Amino acid sequence: MTQETSEIQPKRVFIKTYGCQMNVYDSDRMADALAPHGYQPTQTMDDADLVVLNTCHIREKASEKVFSELGRLAELRAEGRNFLVGVAGCVAQAEGEEIARRAKGRVDMVFGPQSYHRLPDLIARAQAGEMVLETEFPTEDKFEHLPAANPKVNRSRGLTAFLTVQEGCDKFCSFCVVPYTRGAETSRPVEQVLAEARNLVEAGVRELTLLGQNVNAYHGLDARGRTAGLGELCARLAEIEGLARIRYTTSHPSDMTDELIEAHRTNDKLMPYLHLPVQSGSDAILKAMNRRHSRADYLRTIERIKAARPDMAMSGDFIVGFPGETDADFEATLSIVREVGYASAFTFKYSVRPGTPGADMDDQIPEDVKTERLAALNELVTAQMRGFGRSCVGRTLDVLLEKPGRLPGQLGGRSPYLQAVHLEAPERLIGTVQPVLIVGAGNNSIEGKIVTHAEPKGASVIESQAFAAIAAAERENRV
Ligand code: SAM
Ligand code: SF4
């Protein structure tokens, strides 16, 4: 043990994550940055030496939650608990000064997503009494400075993992804060992504979801200094032995290049499920949203995708009540949903985001109209999602078996279409992909029967132990 590590006192960090998968990934990387400095993750703020709120700014309620959590933390401090409080993520980036002012005395550090590799230094400054505010976009590459997770830690995180390959966005949709909070679009170099992916796979990860606010705009440099698109990156990842599945999210329709669509034809590890938000079915609204594609462009893109991969299931995001949205515009959204037929969908009421062009538009839609439209849209997409589940009954789907199920003898897994699948199977099959006959469909999951099963292919003793350890941890969490 070195002099340095022997002096480190064990401490606990509680990171509360709001919002999207990119924040889930970032929270893990913050934990990785803190681990060499003696911080162990804890599941409760009651015994934490450091509490970090990793915030989301995409809709109004998301940032309100942060202020109410800061109030709760202030009460704990008033009761005599001693811990540092940090606010990270997109609310910190967008409203850093406002938080520092409004939550004076309740928060010690406010820092944006590009500063996570500096966290140990920020903590030292806060401990010295400084109110730390770090919301610039630093020029150094944070990914180069963030330490890799310890293999044991990676193993404890399970069989599926997120991997951020792209950050920021240059599209400037008029409703969206991402270009302001996450900055200009950047892509991680191919070799950096491959190295992180190999570490994850060595630790037992079987499925990777590549993340980016606009992930299909990925254009990372390879070892020869050439630019690689997302399709090429997926091809390189598919060469990693032991990696069974690759997904990516979230994509912009205009960035579905021929190269990426072709990858869906040729790369068996790319799953036939694509999240491709359209937001609205009305050309007038798409124009006002600055989406840079029309309804017809979107539908043509889906045709091209399905020509390459006929079993592709679609998922989408929809916003109702964007300024100026008429009944006819909303009807066009319902009709595009009917035309595409979604396997899953995420629906939102438009939320005014200060600083975005949408906030200054006339014709803001009254709340009750938004509520009514959201309910109608939800009814339609829920029916489609259930219908998609039912359409899988009688099919044999490859299921990645991930963890023990709710009942004894049961396992839980995921279909290629990201559906939760329950089936009876022995625990030793956790971590393998098995053909499963789907025999039933509920509201949120499907049920299957294993057809024949292959024993874990070449699984090493370490991997088998890892699967068993994950299974045991899952059981403990359930109790
Ligand atoms: N890059 C993706 C795209 O181009 O569609 C979207 C990523 S965004 C982080 C996730 C989703 O949040 C969007 O697809 C949109 O439906 C929703 N969203 C973003 N801003 C919103 C706002 N101001 N009000 C309501 N929903 C919003
Ligand atoms: Fe936001 Fe996506 Fe539009 Fe970028 S492309 S501005 S992330 S909605």
Short mmCIF file of C-alpha atoms and ligand atoms in Angstrom, two decimals:
data_model
loop_
_atom_site.label_atom_id
_atom_site.label_comp_id
_atom_site.label_asym_id
_atom_site.label_seq_id
_atom_site.Cartn_x
_atom_site.Cartn_y
_atom_site.Cartn_z
CA MET A 1 0.00 0.00 0.00
CA THR A 2 1.42 3.42 -0.88
CA GLN A 3 1.87 6.24 1.62
CA GLU A 4 -0.88 8.17 -0.20
CA THR A 5 -3.58 5.44 -0.07
CA SER A 6 -2.75 4.44 3.52
CA GLU A 7 -3.68 7.98 4.63
CA ILE A 8 -7.08 8.02 2.91
CA GLN A 9 -9.95 7.94 5.38
CA PRO A 10 -13.03 5.96 4.23
CA LYS A 11 -15.95 8.23 3.39
CA ARG A 12 -19.37 7.76 1.88
CA VAL A 13 -20.96 9.44 -1.11
CA PHE A 14 -24.65 9.41 -1.97
CA ILE A 15 -25.39 10.38 -5.57
CA LYS A 16 -29.02 11.00 -6.45
CA THR A 17 -29.65 10.77 -10.18
CA TYR A 18 -32.45 12.59 -11.99
CA GLY A 19 -33.37 12.38 -15.69
CA CYS A 20 -31.91 10.45 -18.57
CA GLN A 21 -29.52 7.51 -18.97
CA MET A 22 -26.68 9.93 -19.64
CA ASN A 23 -27.03 11.11 -16.06
CA VAL A 24 -27.03 7.49 -14.83
CA TYR A 25 -23.75 6.98 -16.69
CA ASP A 26 -22.33 10.27 -15.36
CA SER A 27 -23.23 9.34 -11.76
CA ASP A 28 -21.27 6.09 -12.10
CA ARG A 29 -18.31 7.99 -13.49
CA MET A 30 -18.44 10.49 -10.61
CA ALA A 31 -18.36 7.52 -8.22
CA ASP A 32 -15.34 6.17 -10.17
CA ALA A 33 -13.58 9.56 -9.88
CA LEU A 34 -14.16 9.62 -6.12
CA ALA A 35 -13.24 5.97 -5.38
CA PRO A 36 -9.45 6.52 -5.40
CA HIS A 37 -10.02 9.29 -2.81
CA GLY A 38 -11.66 6.92 -0.35
CA TYR A 39 -15.34 7.55 -1.18
CA GLN A 40 -17.58 4.47 -1.19
CA PRO A 41 -21.12 4.75 -2.60
CA THR A 42 -23.97 4.56 -0.10
CA GLN A 43 -27.66 4.05 -0.85
CA THR A 44 -28.92 6.61 1.67
CA MET A 45 -28.09 10.21 2.45
CA ASP A 46 -28.34 9.45 6.18
CA ASP A 47 -24.76 8.21 6.48
CA ALA A 48 -23.21 10.23 3.64
CA ASP A 49 -20.20 12.54 3.96
CA LEU A 50 -20.99 13.92 0.53
CA VAL A 51 -24.38 14.21 -1.21
CA VAL A 52 -24.42 14.96 -4.94
CA LEU A 53 -27.67 15.75 -6.75
CA ASN A 54 -27.10 14.92 -10.42
CA THR A 55 -29.85 17.03 -11.92
CA CYS A 56 -31.93 17.20 -15.09
CA HIS A 57 -33.16 20.42 -16.71
CA ILE A 58 -35.15 19.01 -19.62
CA ARG A 59 -38.55 19.88 -18.12
CA GLU A 60 -39.69 22.31 -15.44
CA LYS A 61 -40.58 19.84 -12.71
CA ALA A 62 -37.11 18.33 -12.93
CA SER A 63 -35.44 21.50 -11.61
CA GLU A 64 -38.15 22.16 -8.99
CA LYS A 65 -37.36 18.77 -7.44
CA VAL A 66 -33.77 19.86 -6.89
CA PHE A 67 -34.74 22.86 -4.79
CA SER A 68 -37.09 20.78 -2.66
CA GLU A 69 -34.31 18.19 -2.11
CA LEU A 70 -31.93 20.97 -1.08
CA GLY A 71 -34.53 22.00 1.53
CA ARG A 72 -34.58 18.46 2.93
CA LEU A 73 -30.79 18.36 3.08
CA ALA A 74 -30.74 21.71 4.91
CA GLU A 75 -33.05 20.19 7.56
CA LEU A 76 -30.64 17.28 8.05
CA ARG A 77 -27.79 19.74 8.47
CA ALA A 78 -29.84 21.76 10.97
CA GLU A 79 -30.25 18.55 12.99
CA GLY A 80 -26.44 18.46 13.32
CA ARG A 81 -25.49 16.14 10.45
CA ASN A 82 -22.23 17.17 8.81
CA PHE A 83 -21.84 16.57 5.07
CA LEU A 84 -20.99 18.42 1.89
CA VAL A 85 -23.69 19.09 -0.72
CA GLY A 86 -22.96 19.30 -4.44
CA VAL A 87 -25.37 20.06 -7.29
CA ALA A 88 -24.22 18.60 -10.60
CA GLY A 89 -25.82 18.01 -14.01
CA CYS A 90 -27.80 20.21 -16.34
CA VAL A 91 -29.64 22.35 -13.75
CA ALA A 92 -26.23 23.22 -12.29
CA GLN A 93 -24.98 24.09 -15.75
CA ALA A 94 -28.01 26.19 -16.68
CA GLU A 95 -28.78 27.85 -13.37
CA GLY A 96 -25.50 27.65 -11.45
CA GLU A 97 -25.46 31.22 -10.21
CA GLU A 98 -29.17 31.13 -9.38
CA ILE A 99 -28.69 27.97 -7.28
CA ALA A 100 -25.67 29.45 -5.51
CA ARG A 101 -27.78 32.53 -4.70
CA ARG A 102 -31.12 30.83 -3.87
CA ALA A 103 -29.57 27.98 -1.90
CA LYS A 104 -26.86 29.98 -0.13
CA GLY A 105 -25.63 28.06 2.91
CA ARG A 106 -27.41 24.91 1.73
CA VAL A 107 -25.04 23.98 -1.09
CA ASP A 108 -21.21 23.82 -1.18
CA MET A 109 -20.48 23.01 -4.83
CA VAL A 110 -22.32 23.64 -8.08
CA PHE A 111 -20.68 22.06 -11.12
CA GLY A 112 -21.65 21.21 -14.68
CA PRO A 113 -21.32 17.90 -16.59
CA GLN A 114 -17.95 18.82 -18.09
CA SER A 115 -16.27 19.12 -14.66
CA TYR A 116 -16.78 15.66 -13.17
CA HIS A 117 -13.14 14.64 -13.50
CA ARG A 118 -12.27 17.63 -11.27
CA LEU A 119 -14.58 16.55 -8.46
CA PRO A 120 -11.84 15.61 -5.93
CA ASP A 121 -10.31 19.06 -6.41
CA LEU A 122 -13.70 20.77 -6.08
CA ILE A 123 -14.30 18.90 -2.80
CA ALA A 124 -10.94 20.08 -1.44
CA ARG A 125 -11.85 23.67 -2.29
CA ALA A 126 -15.28 23.33 -0.65
CA GLN A 127 -13.68 21.81 2.46
CA ALA A 128 -11.44 24.87 2.61
CA GLY A 129 -14.59 27.00 2.85
CA GLU A 130 -15.05 28.12 -0.76
CA MET A 131 -18.53 28.15 -2.35
CA VAL A 132 -17.49 26.35 -5.54
CA LEU A 133 -19.16 27.31 -8.83
CA GLU A 134 -17.77 25.45 -11.90
CA THR A 135 -20.01 25.82 -14.90
CA GLU A 136 -17.55 26.71 -17.64
CA PHE A 137 -16.96 24.17 -20.42
CA PRO A 138 -13.29 23.27 -19.69
CA THR A 139 -11.13 22.66 -22.73
CA GLU A 140 -9.54 19.41 -21.51
CA ASP A 141 -11.25 16.13 -22.36
CA LYS A 142 -12.93 14.96 -19.18
CA PHE A 143 -13.04 11.36 -20.44
CA GLU A 144 -9.25 11.27 -20.62
CA HIS A 145 -9.06 12.40 -17.01
CA LEU A 146 -11.83 10.24 -15.52
CA PRO A 147 -10.36 7.05 -14.04
CA ALA A 148 -11.63 3.69 -15.32
CA ALA A 149 -13.91 1.85 -12.90
CA ASN A 150 -12.33 -0.84 -10.80
CA PRO A 151 -13.23 -4.25 -12.43
CA LYS A 152 -14.96 -5.35 -9.20
CA VAL A 153 -17.13 -2.23 -9.27
CA ASN A 154 -18.00 -2.78 -12.92
CA ARG A 155 -18.94 -6.37 -12.10
CA SER A 156 -21.27 -5.27 -9.32
CA ARG A 157 -23.13 -2.99 -11.75
CA GLY A 158 -24.61 -5.90 -13.69
CA LEU A 159 -24.81 -7.39 -17.17
CA THR A 160 -25.96 -4.34 -19.09
CA ALA A 161 -24.14 -1.03 -19.14
CA PHE A 162 -24.40 2.46 -20.57
CA LEU A 163 -21.43 3.94 -22.38
CA THR A 164 -21.45 7.61 -23.39
CA VAL A 165 -19.85 8.02 -26.83
CA GLN A 166 -21.14 11.47 -27.78
CA GLU A 167 -22.14 14.56 -25.82
CA GLY A 168 -23.80 17.87 -26.60
CA CYS A 169 -25.87 18.89 -29.58
CA ASP A 170 -25.69 21.39 -32.44
CA LYS A 171 -29.30 20.99 -33.59
CA PHE A 172 -30.95 23.68 -31.45
CA CYS A 173 -34.52 22.42 -31.54
CA SER A 174 -36.47 25.42 -30.31
CA PHE A 175 -37.91 23.64 -27.23
CA CYS A 176 -34.69 22.06 -25.97
CA VAL A 177 -32.06 23.12 -23.41
CA VAL A 178 -29.49 20.46 -24.31
CA PRO A 179 -27.34 22.62 -26.64
CA TYR A 180 -27.08 25.18 -23.82
CA THR A 181 -26.50 22.79 -20.91
CA ARG A 182 -24.32 20.17 -22.61
CA GLY A 183 -22.64 22.45 -25.14
CA ALA A 184 -21.51 21.75 -28.69
CA GLU A 185 -21.53 18.26 -30.10
CA THR A 186 -18.40 16.22 -29.37
CA SER A 187 -17.57 12.55 -30.01
CA ARG A 188 -15.16 10.37 -28.06
CA PRO A 189 -12.32 8.79 -30.07
CA VAL A 190 -12.98 5.23 -31.27
CA GLU A 191 -10.09 3.67 -29.33
CA GLN A 192 -11.20 5.35 -26.08
CA VAL A 193 -14.70 3.91 -26.49
CA LEU A 194 -13.33 0.45 -27.38
CA ALA A 195 -11.05 0.43 -24.33
CA GLU A 196 -13.94 1.27 -22.00
CA ALA A 197 -16.16 -1.31 -23.71
CA ARG A 198 -13.51 -4.04 -23.34
CA ASN A 199 -13.19 -3.26 -19.60
CA LEU A 200 -16.93 -3.57 -19.20
CA VAL A 201 -17.14 -6.82 -21.14
CA GLU A 202 -14.21 -8.30 -19.17
CA ALA A 203 -16.20 -7.49 -16.03
CA GLY A 204 -19.16 -9.51 -17.33
CA VAL A 205 -21.22 -6.93 -19.28
CA ARG A 206 -23.16 -8.60 -22.12
CA GLU A 207 -25.15 -5.67 -23.48
CA LEU A 208 -23.96 -2.12 -24.12
CA THR A 209 -26.16 0.89 -24.77
CA LEU A 210 -24.19 3.64 -26.43
CA LEU A 211 -25.36 7.04 -25.25
CA GLY A 212 -25.41 10.54 -26.64
CA GLN A 213 -27.87 13.41 -26.65
CA ASN A 214 -27.66 13.06 -30.43
CA VAL A 215 -25.87 9.73 -30.57
CA ASN A 216 -26.23 9.02 -34.28
CA ALA A 217 -24.33 12.24 -35.05
CA TYR A 218 -21.31 10.36 -33.64
CA HIS A 219 -18.12 11.10 -35.60
CA GLY A 220 -15.13 9.95 -33.55
CA LEU A 221 -11.52 9.83 -34.71
CA ASP A 222 -10.01 6.36 -35.14
CA ALA A 223 -6.37 5.37 -34.53
CA ARG A 224 -5.44 6.46 -38.07
CA GLY A 225 -7.01 9.90 -37.62
CA ARG A 226 -10.01 9.08 -39.84
CA THR A 227 -13.53 9.97 -38.75
CA ALA A 228 -15.75 6.99 -37.98
CA GLY A 229 -19.55 7.12 -37.92
CA LEU A 230 -21.77 5.26 -35.48
CA GLY A 231 -22.21 2.27 -37.83
CA GLU A 232 -18.45 1.80 -37.99
CA LEU A 233 -18.11 2.20 -34.22
CA CYS A 234 -20.75 -0.52 -33.74
CA ALA A 235 -18.86 -2.79 -36.16
CA ARG A 236 -15.67 -2.36 -34.10
CA LEU A 237 -17.57 -3.00 -30.86
CA ALA A 238 -19.16 -6.12 -32.35
CA GLU A 239 -15.65 -7.60 -32.69
CA ILE A 240 -15.39 -7.75 -28.88
CA GLU A 241 -15.81 -11.37 -27.93
CA GLY A 242 -18.31 -11.82 -25.12
CA LEU A 243 -20.34 -8.74 -26.01
CA ALA A 244 -23.74 -10.07 -27.11
CA ARG A 245 -25.78 -6.95 -27.81
CA ILE A 246 -25.40 -3.32 -28.81
CA ARG A 247 -28.01 -0.55 -28.62
CA TYR A 248 -27.78 3.21 -28.98
CA THR A 249 -29.92 6.14 -27.92
CA THR A 250 -31.05 8.93 -28.54
CA SER A 251 -31.04 9.51 -32.27
CA HIS A 252 -32.12 12.40 -34.47
CA PRO A 253 -34.01 11.38 -37.66
CA SER A 254 -31.78 13.54 -39.91
CA ASP A 255 -28.68 11.66 -38.76
CA MET A 256 -29.86 8.18 -39.80
CA THR A 257 -27.15 7.89 -42.46
CA ASP A 258 -26.99 5.12 -45.09
CA GLU A 259 -23.90 3.83 -43.26
CA LEU A 260 -25.81 3.46 -39.98
CA ILE A 261 -28.88 1.93 -41.63
CA GLU A 262 -26.63 -0.56 -43.45
CA ALA A 263 -25.11 -1.50 -40.08
CA HIS A 264 -28.58 -2.69 -39.02
CA ARG A 265 -28.55 -5.07 -41.99
CA THR A 266 -25.04 -6.43 -41.40
CA ASN A 267 -24.32 -6.24 -37.66
CA ASP A 268 -26.15 -9.06 -35.85
CA LYS A 269 -25.27 -7.63 -32.46
CA LEU A 270 -27.20 -4.40 -33.16
CA MET A 271 -30.65 -4.93 -31.65
CA PRO A 272 -33.75 -4.46 -33.86
CA TYR A 273 -35.22 -1.73 -31.67
CA LEU A 274 -34.68 1.94 -32.39
CA HIS A 275 -35.61 5.01 -30.40
CA LEU A 276 -36.15 7.68 -33.06
CA PRO A 277 -38.09 10.67 -31.73
CA VAL A 278 -40.26 12.64 -34.14
CA GLN A 279 -41.85 14.99 -31.53
CA SER A 280 -44.82 15.97 -33.73
CA GLY A 281 -46.63 14.72 -36.82
CA SER A 282 -47.40 18.23 -38.11
CA ASP A 283 -45.03 19.89 -40.58
CA ALA A 284 -45.94 23.37 -39.29
CA ILE A 285 -44.99 22.37 -35.73
CA LEU A 286 -41.86 20.50 -36.85
CA LYS A 287 -40.79 23.71 -38.59
CA ALA A 288 -41.53 25.85 -35.52
CA MET A 289 -39.57 23.30 -33.46
CA ASN A 290 -36.60 23.71 -35.85
CA ARG A 291 -36.47 19.94 -36.21
CA ARG A 292 -34.87 20.09 -39.69
CA HIS A 293 -37.04 17.24 -41.01
CA SER A 294 -40.61 16.94 -42.23
CA ARG A 295 -43.20 14.28 -41.45
CA ALA A 296 -42.54 12.70 -44.87
CA ASP A 297 -38.75 12.69 -44.26
CA TYR A 298 -39.31 10.83 -40.99
CA LEU A 299 -41.60 8.26 -42.56
CA ARG A 300 -39.15 7.73 -45.44
CA THR A 301 -36.34 7.19 -42.93
CA ILE A 302 -38.37 4.48 -41.22
CA GLU A 303 -39.01 2.83 -44.59
CA ARG A 304 -35.25 2.78 -45.29
CA ILE A 305 -34.59 1.29 -41.84
CA LYS A 306 -37.24 -1.40 -42.27
CA ALA A 307 -35.91 -2.27 -45.72
CA ALA A 308 -32.56 -3.03 -44.05
CA ARG A 309 -34.03 -4.69 -40.96
CA PRO A 310 -37.66 -5.78 -41.49
CA ASP A 311 -38.17 -6.78 -37.83
CA MET A 312 -37.13 -3.36 -36.52
CA ALA A 313 -39.46 -2.11 -33.75
CA MET A 314 -39.77 1.63 -33.31
CA SER A 315 -39.85 3.80 -30.23
CA GLY A 316 -40.35 7.57 -30.12
CA ASP A 317 -40.71 10.79 -28.14
CA PHE A 318 -43.65 13.16 -28.58
CA ILE A 319 -44.30 16.65 -27.29
CA VAL A 320 -47.87 17.93 -27.09
CA GLY A 321 -48.85 21.57 -26.68
CA PHE A 322 -45.89 23.20 -28.40
CA PRO A 323 -46.68 26.92 -28.99
CA GLY A 324 -49.15 27.35 -31.85
CA GLU A 325 -50.23 23.67 -31.92
CA THR A 326 -53.79 23.58 -33.26
CA ASP A 327 -56.28 20.71 -32.97
CA ALA A 328 -55.36 19.79 -36.57
CA ASP A 329 -51.63 19.75 -35.71
CA PHE A 330 -52.33 17.48 -32.75
CA GLU A 331 -54.49 15.24 -34.95
CA ALA A 332 -51.44 14.94 -37.27
CA THR A 333 -49.41 13.68 -34.30
CA LEU A 334 -52.06 11.04 -33.56
CA SER A 335 -52.08 10.04 -37.21
CA ILE A 336 -48.29 9.61 -37.46
CA VAL A 337 -48.43 7.41 -34.35
CA ARG A 338 -51.12 5.28 -36.07
CA GLU A 339 -49.13 5.17 -39.28
CA VAL A 340 -45.82 4.09 -37.69
CA GLY A 341 -47.14 1.81 -34.94
CA TYR A 342 -44.77 2.14 -31.99
CA ALA A 343 -43.47 -0.63 -29.74
CA SER A 344 -42.90 2.01 -27.06
CA ALA A 345 -43.19 5.77 -26.75
CA PHE A 346 -42.45 8.60 -24.34
CA THR A 347 -44.91 11.47 -24.29
CA PHE A 348 -44.45 14.92 -22.78
CA LYS A 349 -46.37 18.13 -22.32
CA TYR A 350 -44.36 21.02 -23.73
CA SER A 351 -42.49 22.68 -20.89
CA VAL A 352 -41.30 26.27 -21.34
CA ARG A 353 -37.51 26.33 -20.98
CA PRO A 354 -36.14 29.82 -20.30
CA GLY A 355 -33.47 30.83 -22.80
CA THR A 356 -34.80 28.62 -25.62
CA PRO A 357 -36.60 30.17 -28.65
CA GLY A 358 -39.84 28.32 -27.74
CA ALA A 359 -40.09 30.30 -24.51
CA ASP A 360 -40.54 33.58 -26.42
CA MET A 361 -43.10 32.27 -28.92
CA ASP A 362 -46.64 33.61 -28.98
CA ASP A 363 -49.58 31.22 -28.78
CA GLN A 364 -48.45 29.27 -25.73
CA ILE A 365 -51.00 26.49 -25.22
CA PRO A 366 -53.13 26.51 -22.03
CA GLU A 367 -52.31 23.81 -19.49
CA ASP A 368 -55.76 22.17 -19.66
CA VAL A 369 -55.45 21.73 -23.45
CA LYS A 370 -52.00 20.16 -23.03
CA THR A 371 -53.40 17.80 -20.39
CA GLU A 372 -56.27 16.74 -22.63
CA ARG A 373 -53.99 16.13 -25.63
CA LEU A 374 -51.49 14.20 -23.53
CA ALA A 375 -54.26 11.92 -22.24
CA ALA A 376 -55.49 11.21 -25.79
CA LEU A 377 -51.98 10.50 -27.03
CA ASN A 378 -51.21 8.28 -24.03
CA GLU A 379 -54.33 6.24 -24.66
CA LEU A 380 -53.21 5.58 -28.22
CA VAL A 381 -49.56 4.75 -27.45
CA THR A 382 -50.50 2.54 -24.49
CA ALA A 383 -52.80 0.52 -26.74
CA GLN A 384 -49.99 0.21 -29.30
CA MET A 385 -47.45 -0.86 -26.69
CA ARG A 386 -49.80 -3.57 -25.37
CA GLY A 387 -50.58 -4.63 -28.92
CA PHE A 388 -46.87 -4.95 -29.64
CA GLY A 389 -46.46 -7.17 -26.54
CA ARG A 390 -49.37 -9.37 -27.67
CA SER A 391 -47.94 -9.60 -31.21
CA CYS A 392 -44.85 -11.28 -29.70
CA VAL A 393 -46.90 -14.16 -28.25
CA GLY A 394 -46.08 -17.34 -30.20
CA ARG A 395 -42.73 -15.97 -31.39
CA THR A 396 -39.37 -17.26 -30.18
CA LEU A 397 -37.19 -14.33 -29.09
CA ASP A 398 -33.60 -14.28 -27.92
CA VAL A 399 -33.64 -13.17 -24.29
CA LEU A 400 -30.66 -11.96 -22.30
CA LEU A 401 -31.19 -13.49 -18.85
CA GLU A 402 -30.23 -10.79 -16.38
CA LYS A 403 -31.38 -11.51 -12.85
CA PRO A 404 -33.62 -13.56 -10.57
CA GLY A 405 -37.31 -12.87 -11.12
CA ARG A 406 -39.95 -12.01 -8.55
CA LEU A 407 -40.90 -15.63 -7.82
CA PRO A 408 -38.59 -18.49 -6.81
CA GLY A 409 -37.23 -20.34 -9.85
CA GLN A 410 -37.99 -17.37 -12.08
CA LEU A 411 -35.50 -15.25 -14.01
CA GLY A 412 -35.94 -11.81 -15.54
CA GLY A 413 -34.42 -10.77 -18.82
CA ARG A 414 -34.81 -8.51 -21.84
CA SER A 415 -36.00 -9.28 -25.34
CA PRO A 416 -34.29 -7.73 -28.39
CA TYR A 417 -37.08 -5.11 -28.23
CA LEU A 418 -36.14 -4.15 -24.65
CA GLN A 419 -39.28 -5.75 -23.20
CA ALA A 420 -38.97 -7.19 -19.69
CA VAL A 421 -39.36 -10.99 -19.97
CA HIS A 422 -40.15 -13.38 -17.10
CA LEU A 423 -39.56 -17.11 -17.39
CA GLU A 424 -38.62 -20.15 -15.37
CA ALA A 425 -34.95 -21.04 -15.74
CA PRO A 426 -32.00 -22.03 -13.55
CA GLU A 427 -29.90 -19.23 -12.06
CA ARG A 428 -26.72 -20.51 -13.70
CA LEU A 429 -28.06 -19.24 -17.02
CA ILE A 430 -27.93 -15.63 -15.86
CA GLY A 431 -25.66 -13.77 -18.28
CA THR A 432 -26.54 -15.90 -21.31
CA VAL A 433 -28.82 -15.24 -24.26
CA GLN A 434 -31.44 -18.00 -24.71
CA PRO A 435 -34.22 -18.64 -27.21
CA VAL A 436 -37.52 -18.11 -25.41
CA LEU A 437 -41.02 -18.90 -26.68
CA ILE A 438 -43.30 -16.02 -25.67
CA VAL A 439 -46.49 -17.39 -24.12
CA GLY A 440 -48.15 -14.34 -22.58
CA ALA A 441 -48.14 -10.54 -22.55
CA GLY A 442 -49.02 -8.24 -19.66
CA ASN A 443 -49.11 -4.45 -19.48
CA ASN A 444 -45.41 -3.95 -18.80
CA SER A 445 -43.76 -7.28 -19.48
CA ILE A 446 -44.03 -10.52 -21.43
CA GLU A 447 -43.81 -14.09 -20.25
CA GLY A 448 -41.89 -16.92 -21.87
CA LYS A 449 -40.75 -20.52 -21.77
CA ILE A 450 -37.20 -21.42 -22.50
CA VAL A 451 -37.09 -23.47 -25.73
CA THR A 452 -33.84 -25.41 -25.38
CA HIS A 453 -31.01 -23.94 -23.53
CA ALA A 454 -27.34 -23.73 -24.27
CA GLU A 455 -25.09 -23.82 -21.19
CA PRO A 456 -23.05 -20.62 -20.63
CA LYS A 457 -20.74 -20.69 -23.63
CA GLY A 458 -17.08 -20.78 -22.49
CA ALA A 459 -18.03 -18.84 -19.36
CA SER A 460 -14.98 -18.74 -17.15
CA VAL A 461 -15.09 -19.58 -13.47
CA ILE A 462 -14.75 -15.87 -12.71
CA GLU A 463 -17.71 -15.01 -14.93
CA SER A 464 -19.87 -17.73 -13.39
CA GLN A 465 -18.98 -16.41 -9.96
CA ALA A 466 -19.82 -12.91 -11.13
CA PHE A 467 -23.26 -14.02 -12.38
CA ALA A 468 -23.91 -15.79 -9.09
CA ALA A 469 -22.79 -12.70 -7.14
CA ILE A 470 -25.07 -10.44 -9.17
CA ALA A 471 -27.92 -12.89 -8.60
CA ALA A 472 -27.26 -12.89 -4.86
CA ALA A 473 -27.10 -9.08 -4.72
CA GLU A 474 -30.38 -8.82 -6.62
CA ARG A 475 -32.00 -11.21 -4.15
CA GLU A 476 -30.82 -9.10 -1.21
CA ASN A 477 -32.19 -5.92 -2.78
CA ARG A 478 -35.54 -7.58 -3.28
CA VAL A 479 -35.93 -8.62 0.33
N1 SAM B 1 -31.94 14.21 -29.19
C1 SAM B 1 -33.22 13.68 -29.10
C2 SAM B 1 -34.04 14.12 -30.31
O1 SAM B 1 -33.56 14.77 -31.19
O2 SAM B 1 -35.21 13.83 -30.38
C3 SAM B 1 -33.91 14.10 -27.84
C4 SAM B 1 -33.19 14.14 -26.55
S1 SAM B 1 -34.08 15.03 -25.31
C5 SAM B 1 -32.83 15.04 -24.15
C6 SAM B 1 -35.28 13.87 -24.71
C7 SAM B 1 -36.72 14.22 -24.97
O3 SAM B 1 -37.20 15.16 -24.04
C8 SAM B 1 -36.99 14.85 -26.32
O4 SAM B 1 -37.06 13.92 -27.33
C9 SAM B 1 -38.29 15.58 -26.10
O5 SAM B 1 -39.40 14.78 -26.46
C10 SAM B 1 -38.30 15.85 -24.60
N2 SAM B 1 -38.15 17.29 -24.36
C11 SAM B 1 -37.06 18.04 -24.56
N3 SAM B 1 -37.32 19.34 -24.26
C12 SAM B 1 -38.61 19.40 -23.86
C13 SAM B 1 -39.47 20.45 -23.43
N4 SAM B 1 -39.05 21.70 -23.38
N5 SAM B 1 -40.73 20.13 -23.08
C14 SAM B 1 -41.17 18.85 -23.14
N6 SAM B 1 -40.41 17.83 -23.55
C15 SAM B 1 -39.14 18.09 -23.91
FE1 SF4 B 2 -32.45 18.62 -28.01
FE2 SF4 B 2 -32.37 16.37 -29.46
FE3 SF4 B 2 -33.02 18.68 -30.62
FE4 SF4 B 2 -30.50 18.26 -29.81
S1 SF4 B 2 -31.62 17.15 -31.42
S2 SF4 B 2 -31.69 20.13 -29.52
S3 SF4 B 2 -30.86 17.06 -27.96
S4 SF4 B 2 -34.18 17.57 -29.00
#
